[in-house]
Amino acid sequence: MLIELNDIRKVFNQGKHNEFSAIRGISLQIEPNKVTCLKGASGSGKTTLLSMIGCLSRPTSGRITLGEQNISGLPERFLTDIRRHTFGFIFQKFNLIQGLSVLENIMLPAYPLGTPHEALMDYAHSLLGHFGLSRLSTSPVEWLSGGEAQRVAICRAMINDPEILIADEPTANLDSKLSREFMGLVDDLHQSGKTVLITSHDPIVFDSPVINRVVEMCDGQVLKDEPCY
Amino acid sequence: MTKFIRKQRYLIDFTLSSLLRRKTKNLGLLLVYTLIVFILASVMLFTHALRSEAGIILQESPEIILQRMVAGRHALMPAEYLEKIGRVRGVVRKEGRLWGYFYDYATKSNYTMMAAPDKGLSNSEVIIGAGIARVRWLGIGDFISFNSFDGKTYTFEVKEILDSESELVSSDLVLMSETAWRTTLGVPEGYFTDIVLSVRNPREVSKIAGKLTLKLPDTRPILRDEILRTYDSVFAWRQGITFVLLAGAVLAFVIFAWDKASGLSAEEKREIGILKAVGWETGDVLHMKFWEGGIISLSAFMLGYLAAYVHVFYGSAVLFEPVLKGWAVLYPEFHPVPFIDGMQVATLFFFTVFPYTVATIIPIWRASITDPDTVMR
Ligand SMILES: Nc1ncnc2c1ncn2[C@@H]1O[C@H](COP(=O)(O)OP(=O)(O)OP(=O)(O)O)[C@@H](O)[C@H]1O
Ligand SMILES: [Mg+2]
């Protein structure tokens, strides 16, 4: 599924004294089955852009199309529906729910879909097995190390088998060894046919051979857009 | 449809593990909630039971009591008055009663002494109320003595202990033969305490009362309806006390719900954000929280109501002893007939579960409509 951004703008606190233009006219095409990295200084608008692509928020103006569908004007219900079928999110702070077990955390996004329990459990266990977490399935998430928590977050992002994975600063809480490991996992995802969208200012990420394309941002605009081969 | 049910099952599962996660907090919540329901339900069941008990008692009492008045005071009723009344249409039975009070120094309490000619008691036998039996450790076949008006002591054998449905008034009762009663309390032959009349048609009562006052100008008829009214005002006063309790409980509940409403912790807010970000709809979050509130308030309601039920109907409403005391001098053991009144349950349910649910769902709703991108920061 092709993601197409057309003159996207995002203004925070519009009309107030602290009005701030975070994204200022971005047009971009993100091809399916590629790993794209958004790179840029802090405050350049990477997270803001990512959350609009992932249907977590809406642009102030401009058009976002997802495959054939224009998503920028859709009401919240539809956005949620698209979000949970199309996107998997890996957050910088992992955002696991404390007190619940690894397995429960992973299955969480599938609950509103009413997937049959057996099938859901099977899939969750196969994901855990794939990411080497089987041993931890019943542990509460607060016991996990940073790397483990990250892999749990990846499993959770994968549970609804989304086409597109979105990762915001996924390596910010990891050391360089774990960061390289993470890029290995991204490569696996890519090989299995997923579209991956990462933001980062970590050279381990944007210099990694796994990345197909780096989009550099500055002050809410695209500064440089180059494919990596 | 099955999908919908599966979804609800997932939400309930999630809710249960959420509740377990904050075990102490939720247990505390459940406890306070249960306690409040318990107090409210106890008051409701208790006052209702008290009222219906009184109703039962009065059902058995005669329609008209005729008292003789001398100088504006209740005086003894000469036996000839029974003949003087003669035949009054509508009166099916007329009878002189003998009753009075006896102060027992040993237990510092008043007994109600009554002659019961129809009980077939010999002159040395009595039937006593359960309250007297309790305070004096008496069983059937034991002996009890009373000092007579002229300073003599008479001893009686307990032939029976009243095990009345409504102990509320029979608790302090002593029944004896007419001769024994007259000998002990000093009312001479030819006099009664009052006269009771049974009337077949309740609509004729006031007409008959009018006739009686014409025939016997120095008497005063007391109608059962009037007694009912007196009882009612006594109950109203008692209910006033219980109402204060009730108001207190409601107030506590409001404060409690308010606190819950304003106190959605940062952690809870973040969790709602996460759920939304991973693909839950606002409606899903509300559903889940609805289950959470529902599980807590329903279990609190059932536990509280059950506890109140046991308390009032099987525990003699011990916590309300101070309210009941002073009914009769001997504290009656209160065993009302258990009942469940659907309307009452519904009222209680409405006043507890409903405000709680509203108080909790509003802040959650506010949190759940915020943009999900906040968790990205
Ligand atoms: N809700 C908001 N209200 C006002 N300003 C906001 C809001 N969210 C973001 N901003 C501003 O928008 C700008 C872009 O933020 P964004 O988080 O997208 O940057 P970023 O590139 O992800 O930075 P970093 O690398 O530090 O994560 C920042 O200056 C930020 O202060
Ligand atoms: Mg960011």
XYZ file of C-alpha atoms in Angstrom, chain A residues 47-48 51 56-57 76-77 80 83-84 89 91 93 95-100 104 108-109 111-117 120 156 168, chain B residues 3 6-7 9-11 13-14 17-18 21 267 270-271 274-282 284 369-373 375-377:
64
model
C 6.908 12.385 15.565
C 4.228 14.792 14.457
C 1.425 10.224 14.069
C -3.201 8.979 15.462
C -3.825 12.608 14.587
C -12.314 9.261 14.303
C -14.156 5.922 14.154
C -9.342 3.890 14.453
C -5.247 2.199 12.354
C -5.827 -1.152 13.941
C 3.114 0.907 16.502
C 6.774 3.501 20.697
C 8.937 4.354 25.621
C 4.271 1.910 26.297
C 3.544 -1.528 27.680
C 0.839 -1.724 30.307
C 2.338 -2.330 33.703
C 1.018 -5.194 35.775
C -0.203 -7.209 32.844
C -1.791 -10.051 27.721
C -4.337 -6.188 23.714
C -4.759 -4.668 20.230
C -9.390 -7.528 21.818
C -11.724 -5.025 20.138
C -11.649 -7.118 16.970
C -13.148 -10.103 18.732
C -10.700 -12.557 17.151
C -11.445 -16.154 18.188
C -9.514 -16.865 21.346
C -5.326 -15.355 18.883
C 2.243 -6.265 20.099
C 9.237 6.255 16.692
C -17.812 -11.488 17.464
C -16.133 -12.571 22.083
C -15.145 -8.925 22.262
C -15.414 -11.507 26.903
C -12.012 -10.108 26.080
C -12.975 -6.817 27.672
C -11.029 -10.635 30.974
C -8.974 -7.509 30.640
C -6.859 -8.593 35.354
C -6.907 -4.791 35.600
C -3.481 -5.340 39.223
C -1.244 6.296 35.136
C -1.734 7.042 30.117
C -3.182 3.559 29.910
C -2.007 3.438 25.055
C -5.167 1.464 24.456
C -6.373 4.043 21.995
C -3.019 4.162 20.233
C -2.922 0.405 19.733
C -6.307 0.500 18.086
C -9.041 0.659 20.711
C -11.938 2.905 19.986
C -13.311 5.402 22.479
C -14.091 0.077 23.552
C -11.756 11.260 23.733
C -8.329 12.911 23.841
C -6.134 12.416 20.818
C -4.204 9.173 20.982
C -1.001 10.796 19.737
C 1.343 8.643 24.037
C 3.942 9.309 21.379
C 5.474 12.016 23.567
